[in-house]
XYZ file of C-alpha atoms in Angstrom:
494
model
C -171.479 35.580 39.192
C -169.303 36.598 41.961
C -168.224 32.698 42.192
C -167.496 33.069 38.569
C -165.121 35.812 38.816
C -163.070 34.208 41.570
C -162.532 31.044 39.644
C -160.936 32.782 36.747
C -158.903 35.111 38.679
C -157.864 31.930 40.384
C -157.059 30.101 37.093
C -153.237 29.418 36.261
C -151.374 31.945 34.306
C -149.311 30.537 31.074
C -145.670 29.623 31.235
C -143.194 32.324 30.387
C -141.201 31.271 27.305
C -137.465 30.023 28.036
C -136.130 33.283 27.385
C -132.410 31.014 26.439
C -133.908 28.599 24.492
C -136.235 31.430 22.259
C -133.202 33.861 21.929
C -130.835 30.680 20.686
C -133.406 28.831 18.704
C -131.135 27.614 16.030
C -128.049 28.952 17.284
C -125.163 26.417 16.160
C -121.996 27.442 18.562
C -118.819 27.747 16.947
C -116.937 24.920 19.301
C -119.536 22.328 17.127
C -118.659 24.715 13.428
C -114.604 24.377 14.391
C -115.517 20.487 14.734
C -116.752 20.180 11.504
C -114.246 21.786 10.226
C -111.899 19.889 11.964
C -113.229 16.699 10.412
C -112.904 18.053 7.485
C -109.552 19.123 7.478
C -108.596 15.770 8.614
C -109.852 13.462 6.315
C -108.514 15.492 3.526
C -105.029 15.501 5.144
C -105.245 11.517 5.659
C -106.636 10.787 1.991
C -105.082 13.415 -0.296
C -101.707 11.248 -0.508
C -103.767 8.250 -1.444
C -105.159 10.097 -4.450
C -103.557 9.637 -7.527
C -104.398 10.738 -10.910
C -101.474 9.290 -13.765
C -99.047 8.099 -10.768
C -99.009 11.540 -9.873
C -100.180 13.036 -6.566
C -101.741 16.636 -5.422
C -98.407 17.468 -3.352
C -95.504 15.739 -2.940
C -91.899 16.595 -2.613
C -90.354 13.452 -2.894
C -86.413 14.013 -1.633
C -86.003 10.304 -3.165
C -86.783 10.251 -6.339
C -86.128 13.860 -6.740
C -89.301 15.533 -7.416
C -91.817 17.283 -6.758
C -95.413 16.975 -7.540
C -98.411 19.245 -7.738
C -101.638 19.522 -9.128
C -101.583 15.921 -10.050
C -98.640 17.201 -12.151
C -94.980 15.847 -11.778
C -91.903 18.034 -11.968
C -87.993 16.983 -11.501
C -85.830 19.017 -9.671
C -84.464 20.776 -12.577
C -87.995 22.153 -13.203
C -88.281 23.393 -9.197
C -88.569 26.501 -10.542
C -92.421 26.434 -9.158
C -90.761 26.463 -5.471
C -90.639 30.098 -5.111
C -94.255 30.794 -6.198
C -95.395 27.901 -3.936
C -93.024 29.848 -1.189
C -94.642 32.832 -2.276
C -98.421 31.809 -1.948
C -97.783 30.519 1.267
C -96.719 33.846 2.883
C -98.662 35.892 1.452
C -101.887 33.794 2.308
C -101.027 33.694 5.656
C -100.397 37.222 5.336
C -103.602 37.958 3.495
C -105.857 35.373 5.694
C -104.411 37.564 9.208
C -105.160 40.665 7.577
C -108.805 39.945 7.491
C -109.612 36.933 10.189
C -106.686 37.674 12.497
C -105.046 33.885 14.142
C -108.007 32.067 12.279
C -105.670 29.724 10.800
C -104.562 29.086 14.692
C -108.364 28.352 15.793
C -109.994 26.728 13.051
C -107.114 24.821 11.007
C -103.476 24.135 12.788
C -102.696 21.039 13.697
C -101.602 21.984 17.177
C -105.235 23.097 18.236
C -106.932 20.030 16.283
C -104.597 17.560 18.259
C -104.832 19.689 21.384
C -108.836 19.216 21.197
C -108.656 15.403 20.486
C -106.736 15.192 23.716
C -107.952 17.503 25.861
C -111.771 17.784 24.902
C -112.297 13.767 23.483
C -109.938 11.852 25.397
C -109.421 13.194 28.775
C -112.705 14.843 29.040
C -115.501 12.743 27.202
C -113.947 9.370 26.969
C -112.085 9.120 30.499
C -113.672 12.380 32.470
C -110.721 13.310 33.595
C -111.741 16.991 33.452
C -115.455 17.779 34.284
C -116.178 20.164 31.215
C -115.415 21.260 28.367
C -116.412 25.066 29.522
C -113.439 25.073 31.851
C -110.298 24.114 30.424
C -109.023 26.024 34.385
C -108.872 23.918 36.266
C -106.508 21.109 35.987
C -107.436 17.227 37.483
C -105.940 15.732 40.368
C -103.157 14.062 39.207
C -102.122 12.561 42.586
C -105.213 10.469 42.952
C -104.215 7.008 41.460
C -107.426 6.319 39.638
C -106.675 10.114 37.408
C -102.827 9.028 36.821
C -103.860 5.565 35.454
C -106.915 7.629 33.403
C -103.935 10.038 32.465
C -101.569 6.924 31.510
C -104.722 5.557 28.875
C -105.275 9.146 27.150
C -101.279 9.052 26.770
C -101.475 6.051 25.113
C -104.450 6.354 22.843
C -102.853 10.083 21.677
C -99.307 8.275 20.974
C -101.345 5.794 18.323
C -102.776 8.906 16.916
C -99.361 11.083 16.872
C -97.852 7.943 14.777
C -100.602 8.039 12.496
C -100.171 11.563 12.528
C -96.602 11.587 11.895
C -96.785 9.315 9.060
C -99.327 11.358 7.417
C -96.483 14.487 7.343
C -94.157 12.148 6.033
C -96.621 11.286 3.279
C -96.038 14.362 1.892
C -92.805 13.296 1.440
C -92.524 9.563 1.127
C -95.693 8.359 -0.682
C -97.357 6.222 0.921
C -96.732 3.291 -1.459
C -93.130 3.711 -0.738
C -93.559 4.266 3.280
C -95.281 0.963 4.217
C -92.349 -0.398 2.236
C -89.781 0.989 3.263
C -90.978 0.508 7.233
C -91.253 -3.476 6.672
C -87.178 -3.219 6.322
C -86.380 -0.548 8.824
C -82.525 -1.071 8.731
C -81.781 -0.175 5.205
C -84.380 2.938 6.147
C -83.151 4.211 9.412
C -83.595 8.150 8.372
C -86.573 7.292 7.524
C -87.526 5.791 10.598
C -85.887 8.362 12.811
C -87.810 10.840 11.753
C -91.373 9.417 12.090
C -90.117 8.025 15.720
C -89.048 11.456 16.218
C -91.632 13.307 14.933
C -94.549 10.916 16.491
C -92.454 11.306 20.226
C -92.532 15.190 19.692
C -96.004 14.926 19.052
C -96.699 13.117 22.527
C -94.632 16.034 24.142
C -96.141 18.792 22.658
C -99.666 18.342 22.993
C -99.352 16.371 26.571
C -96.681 18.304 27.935
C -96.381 21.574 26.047
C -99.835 22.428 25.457
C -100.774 25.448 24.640
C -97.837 27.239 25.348
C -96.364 26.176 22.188
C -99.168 28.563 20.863
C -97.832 31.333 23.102
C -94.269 30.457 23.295
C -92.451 28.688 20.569
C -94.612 29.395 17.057
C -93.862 32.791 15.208
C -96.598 33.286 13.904
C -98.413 34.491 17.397
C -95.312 37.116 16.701
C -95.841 37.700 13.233
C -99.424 38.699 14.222
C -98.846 42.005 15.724
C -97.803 43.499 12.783
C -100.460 42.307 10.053
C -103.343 43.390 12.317
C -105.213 46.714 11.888
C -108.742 48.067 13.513
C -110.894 46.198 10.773
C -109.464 42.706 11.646
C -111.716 39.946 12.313
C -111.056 38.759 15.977
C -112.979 38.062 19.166
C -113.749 40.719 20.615
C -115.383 42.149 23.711
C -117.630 45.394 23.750
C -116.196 47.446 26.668
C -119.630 49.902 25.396
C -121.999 47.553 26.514
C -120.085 45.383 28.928
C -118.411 48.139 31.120
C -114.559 48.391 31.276
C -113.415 45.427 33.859
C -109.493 46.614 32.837
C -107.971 50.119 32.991
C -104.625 51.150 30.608
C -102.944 50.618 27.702
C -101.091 47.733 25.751
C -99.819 45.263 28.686
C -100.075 47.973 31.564
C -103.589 47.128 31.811
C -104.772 45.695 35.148
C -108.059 44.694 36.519
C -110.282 47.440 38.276
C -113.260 45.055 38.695
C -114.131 41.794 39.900
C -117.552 41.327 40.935
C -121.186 42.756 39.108
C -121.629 45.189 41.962
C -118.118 47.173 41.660
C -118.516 47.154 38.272
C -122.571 48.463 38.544
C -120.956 51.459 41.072
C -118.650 52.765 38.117
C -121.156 52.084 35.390
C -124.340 51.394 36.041
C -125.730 50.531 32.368
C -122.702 47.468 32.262
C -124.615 44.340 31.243
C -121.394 42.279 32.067
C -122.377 39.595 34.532
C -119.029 38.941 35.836
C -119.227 35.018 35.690
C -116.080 34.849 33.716
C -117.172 32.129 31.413
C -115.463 33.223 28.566
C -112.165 33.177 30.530
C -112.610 29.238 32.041
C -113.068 28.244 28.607
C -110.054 29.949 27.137
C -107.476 27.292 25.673
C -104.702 29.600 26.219
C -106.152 31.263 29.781
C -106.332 34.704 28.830
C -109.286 36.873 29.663
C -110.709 38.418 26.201
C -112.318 41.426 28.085
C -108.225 42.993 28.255
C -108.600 43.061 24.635
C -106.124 42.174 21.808
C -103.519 40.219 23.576
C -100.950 38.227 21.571
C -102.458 34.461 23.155
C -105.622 34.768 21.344
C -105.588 32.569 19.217
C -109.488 32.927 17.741
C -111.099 29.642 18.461
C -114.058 32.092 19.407
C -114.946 29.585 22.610
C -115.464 32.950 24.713
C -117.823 34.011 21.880
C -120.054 30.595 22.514
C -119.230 31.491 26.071
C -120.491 34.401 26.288
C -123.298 33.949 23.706
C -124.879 31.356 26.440
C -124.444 33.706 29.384
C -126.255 36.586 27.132
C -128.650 34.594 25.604
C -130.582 33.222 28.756
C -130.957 37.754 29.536
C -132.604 37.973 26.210
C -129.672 39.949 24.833
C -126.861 39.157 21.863
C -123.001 38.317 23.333
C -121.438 40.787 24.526
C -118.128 39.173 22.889
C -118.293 38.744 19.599
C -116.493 37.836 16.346
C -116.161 41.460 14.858
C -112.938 43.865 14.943
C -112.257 46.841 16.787
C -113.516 49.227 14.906
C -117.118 48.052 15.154
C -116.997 46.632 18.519
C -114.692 48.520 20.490
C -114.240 51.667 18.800
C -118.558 52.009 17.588
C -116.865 53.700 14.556
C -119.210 52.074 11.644
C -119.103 48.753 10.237
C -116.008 46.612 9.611
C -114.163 47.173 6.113
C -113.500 44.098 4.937
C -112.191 45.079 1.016
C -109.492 47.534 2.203
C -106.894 48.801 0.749
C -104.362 46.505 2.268
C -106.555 43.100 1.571
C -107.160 43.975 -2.034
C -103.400 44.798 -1.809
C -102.637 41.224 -0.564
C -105.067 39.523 -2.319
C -103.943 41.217 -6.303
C -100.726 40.131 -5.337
C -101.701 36.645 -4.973
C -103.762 36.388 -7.978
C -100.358 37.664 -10.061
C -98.414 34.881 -8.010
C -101.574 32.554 -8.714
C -101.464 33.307 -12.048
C -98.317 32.902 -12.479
C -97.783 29.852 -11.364
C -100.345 28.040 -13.551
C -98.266 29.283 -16.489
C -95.340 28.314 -15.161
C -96.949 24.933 -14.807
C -98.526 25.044 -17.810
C -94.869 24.985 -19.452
C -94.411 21.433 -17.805
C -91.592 19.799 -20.353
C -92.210 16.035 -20.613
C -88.565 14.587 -20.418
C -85.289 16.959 -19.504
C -82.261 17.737 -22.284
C -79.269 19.318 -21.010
C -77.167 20.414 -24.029
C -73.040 20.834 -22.686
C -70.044 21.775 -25.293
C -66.977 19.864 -24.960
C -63.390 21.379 -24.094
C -62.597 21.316 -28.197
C -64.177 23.872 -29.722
C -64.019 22.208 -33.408
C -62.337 20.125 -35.754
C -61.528 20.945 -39.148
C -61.195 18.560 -42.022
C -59.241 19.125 -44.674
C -61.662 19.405 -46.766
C -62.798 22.204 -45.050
C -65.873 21.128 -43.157
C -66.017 21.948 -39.532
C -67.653 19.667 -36.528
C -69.047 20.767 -32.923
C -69.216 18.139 -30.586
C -71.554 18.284 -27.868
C -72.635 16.176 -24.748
C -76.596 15.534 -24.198
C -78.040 14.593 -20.888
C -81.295 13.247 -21.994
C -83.730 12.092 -18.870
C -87.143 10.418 -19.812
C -89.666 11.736 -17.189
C -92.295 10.101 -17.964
C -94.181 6.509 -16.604
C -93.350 4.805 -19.737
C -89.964 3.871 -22.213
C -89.810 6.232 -24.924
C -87.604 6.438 -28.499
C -85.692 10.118 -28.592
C -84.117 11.806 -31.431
C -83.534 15.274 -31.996
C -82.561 17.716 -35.267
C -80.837 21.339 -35.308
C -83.845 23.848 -36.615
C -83.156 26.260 -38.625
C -80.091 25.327 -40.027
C -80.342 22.829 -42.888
C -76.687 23.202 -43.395
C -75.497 21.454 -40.162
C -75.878 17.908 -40.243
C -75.740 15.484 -37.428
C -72.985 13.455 -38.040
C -73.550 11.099 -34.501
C -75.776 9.759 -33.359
C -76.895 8.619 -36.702
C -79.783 6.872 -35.316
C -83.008 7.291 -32.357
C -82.424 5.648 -28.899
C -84.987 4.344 -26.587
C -85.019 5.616 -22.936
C -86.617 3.449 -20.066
C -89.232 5.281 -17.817
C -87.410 7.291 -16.094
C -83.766 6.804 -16.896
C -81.097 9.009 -17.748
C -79.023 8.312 -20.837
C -75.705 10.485 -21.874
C -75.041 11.084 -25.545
C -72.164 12.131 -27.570
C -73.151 14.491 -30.311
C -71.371 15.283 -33.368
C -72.685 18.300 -35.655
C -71.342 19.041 -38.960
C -71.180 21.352 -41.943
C -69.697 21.198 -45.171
C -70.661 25.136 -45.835
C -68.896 28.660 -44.956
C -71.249 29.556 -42.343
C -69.111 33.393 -41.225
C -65.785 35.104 -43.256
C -64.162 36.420 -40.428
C -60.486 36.449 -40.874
C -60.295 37.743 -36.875
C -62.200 35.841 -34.522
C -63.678 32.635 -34.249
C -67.791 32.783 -34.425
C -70.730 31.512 -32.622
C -73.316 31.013 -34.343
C -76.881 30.474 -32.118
C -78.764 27.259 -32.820
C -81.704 25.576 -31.544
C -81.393 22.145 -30.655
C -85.059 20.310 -30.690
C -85.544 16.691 -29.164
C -88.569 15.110 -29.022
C -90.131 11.515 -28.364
C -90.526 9.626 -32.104
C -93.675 7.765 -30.854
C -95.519 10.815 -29.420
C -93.640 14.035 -31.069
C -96.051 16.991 -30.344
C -96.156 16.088 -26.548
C -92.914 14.825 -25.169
C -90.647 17.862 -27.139
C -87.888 20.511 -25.830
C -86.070 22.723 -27.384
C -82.490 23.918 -26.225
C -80.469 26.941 -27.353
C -76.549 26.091 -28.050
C -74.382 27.695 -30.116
C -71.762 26.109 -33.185
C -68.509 27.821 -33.148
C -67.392 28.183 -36.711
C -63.235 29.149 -37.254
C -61.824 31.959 -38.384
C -61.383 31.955 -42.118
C -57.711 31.736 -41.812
C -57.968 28.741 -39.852
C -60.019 27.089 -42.863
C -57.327 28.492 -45.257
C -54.378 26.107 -43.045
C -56.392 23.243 -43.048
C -56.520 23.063 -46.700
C -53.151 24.006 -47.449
C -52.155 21.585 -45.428
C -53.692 18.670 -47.916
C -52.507 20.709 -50.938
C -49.326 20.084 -49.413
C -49.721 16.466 -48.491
């Protein structure tokens, strides 16, 4: 019995559970989410200006042909009156988007930090191992060992393929890409063209090799633009100084660093679960340390989150930075407020805008008229009839030739006298007309002044006349009575 008893006190006790591995179980870090997204991002960039839907693309302003198209729809630049409510839904999205998710365009969308991670995180790190990890973007390489500069020489080249690709996707927004292969085949009848992409793809190379992040910090507004947008329920990463303990002392950029190791910070607060590794500051992109708090750098990739998140999870406990704002995390004020008054502000004003602009679009004319009076402001017959003449610029917008004519509405009594017959218009093409209008009838019996008299001008396509219409407003300036009076005399006389 007593034999017994020994061998099961002797028997082997059962594993502990990885407390990391429970706490994470299905965790998906952000660093893999922001790759995703990424991809995303990129393959629409590279195949939107492929897509076309009637020889029209999703966005193009095309300086060479003079127009702009969007929503699959095409407009001339007489119709750029959608420019300011594009202009407009850009700022106040970006305004809108900061508002709520602080820099999460800078993070999670701009082409800087995408190119930046290709470089940096693919190329140096997993494809040549130039850097050791991803976690510590610290600590630079050795650049005067030979094997790292010829390793740095390779990742140079491979981004430079990318930044021309990458440069002649911008211009594709501009050039279509049908055009830009063409135009490159015969580069000296295209040397703006040219320029620019060699220009843009070198800048490229300089920015994210050379400049890094500091064209984050440094050179783009927005990091400025910031400041002012952000309030205590932004979305940002954040660190709990509640839970964490307070490693910096101060306000705004006076503060300073009163801790550096677990046990200083354990003899001012002895509940601080902060570890003090610092892994969410080796893996900062722009080498800031999140525990200071809001500092202009950030630029919310959330890497200290995943960071941090690792470090926390192996104790059994959540990060102690997290992706929250200041009033929940810093502040322990309630939950974040993410329909304020300011974000429903923002985002009414963009619906109007939004709104707007599909009605303005909606109102997409399908060929141009531009309706100019001549110097003479009429001719009087002897017989007393009176003629306006007129010049029409008449442009055909659309993919295919079209016949045009056009009548005065509203006014049976004024009779086009030229052109006496329709006109066909190539696709595309631009045709001036002279215009002759006429009436036999005593349109105003004003013995003082001459008269205008408003008129509607409406021009339309004869084989397809309830799409491809306009209308124009003009007026016919009819003479003063007295004026009539002379010219009859005058034959009476004769």
């Amino acid at each position: 019995m007593q034999e017994a008893t020994l061998n099961a006190g002797s028997a082997p006790q059962p594993k502990k559970k990885n407390r990391a591995k429970e706490y994470l179980k299905g965790w998906i870090p952000y660093r893999i989410k922001r790759y995703w997204t990424f991809t995303a991002i990129t393959i629409v960039a590279l195949v939107l200006p492929w897509i076309r839907i009637n020889g029209n693309h999703f966005f193009l302003l095309n300086f060479d042909h003079k127009q702009l198209h969007f929503m699959f729809v095409r407009f001339d630049m007489q119709e750029l009156y959608l420019m300011p409510f594009l202009l407009m839904l850009l700022f106040l999205g970006i305004f809108a988007m900061t508002s709520v998710g602080g820099r999460v365009w800078c993070g999670w969308a701009c082409p800087q930090t995408i190119f930046r991670v290709i470089y940096r995180d693919f190329f140096e790190t997993k494809l040549l191992h130039l850097r050791k990890r991803i976690n510590n973007k610290q600590i630079e390489p050795d650049w005067s060992k030979p094997e790292n500069q010829i390793k740095r020489l390779i990742a140079i080249l491979l981004w430079a393929v990318l930044a021309f690709v990458a440069a002649a996707d911008f211009l594709w927004y501009f050039v279509p890409p049908e055009d830009f292969f063409r135009y490159i085949t015969d580069p000296s009848n295209h040397t703006i063209l040219m320029g620019f992409w060699i220009g843009i793809a070198l800048f490229l190379i300089a920015d994210v090799v050379f400049i890094k992040e500091n064209f984050c910090v440094y050179i783009c507004p927005y990091s400025r633009v910031q400041s002012v947008l952000y309030d205590d329920d932004t979305l940002m990463a954040v660190y709990d100084p509640v839970r964490g303990g307070h490693i910096y002392e101060g306000e705004g950029y006076q503060r300073h660093k009163v801790v550096s190791s677990v046990k200083e910070l354990h003899q001012k607060e002895p509940e601080a679960e902060c570890t003090a590794c610092e892994s969410c500051v080796k893996v900062c992109p722009t080498h800031i340390d999140i525990r200071k708090g809001l500092q202009l750098e950030c630029i919310n990739c959330l890497e200290c989150v995943d960071a941090c998140t690792k470090v926390m999870g192996a104790l059994g406990k959540p990060s102690l930075v997290r992706w929250s704002s200041e009033r929940e995390a810093v502040m322990h004020a309630g939950k974040t407020r993410i329909f304020r008054p300011k974000v429903i502000a923002y985002f009414t004003v963009l619906a109007i805008v939004l709104v707007a602009l599909f009605v303005m679009g909606s109102k997409k004319e399908h060929m141009l008229l531009n309706v100019n009076k001549t110097t003479r402001l009429y001719k009087i017959y002897p017989n007393g009839s009176v003629e306006n003449d007129y010049v029409f610029l008449f442009q055909n917008t659309e993919e295919k030739p079209h016949k045009y004519t056009f009548k005065v509405e509203g006014h049976p009594e004024i009779k086009i006298v030229r052109p006496k017959e329709a006109f066909h218009l190539g696709a595309g093409k631009k045709k001036k007309k002279v215009v002759v209008l006429r009436t036999d009838k005593v349109l105003a019996k004003n013995n003082v002044k001459d008269t205008p008299i408003p008129i509607t001008i409406k021009a339309y396509a004869v084989d397809d006349p309830k799409r491809v219409v306009v209308e124009r407003k003009t007026v016919f300036v009819y003479p003063r009575l007295d004026e009539i009076k002379k010219a009859k005399a005058k034959k009476t006389q004769e």
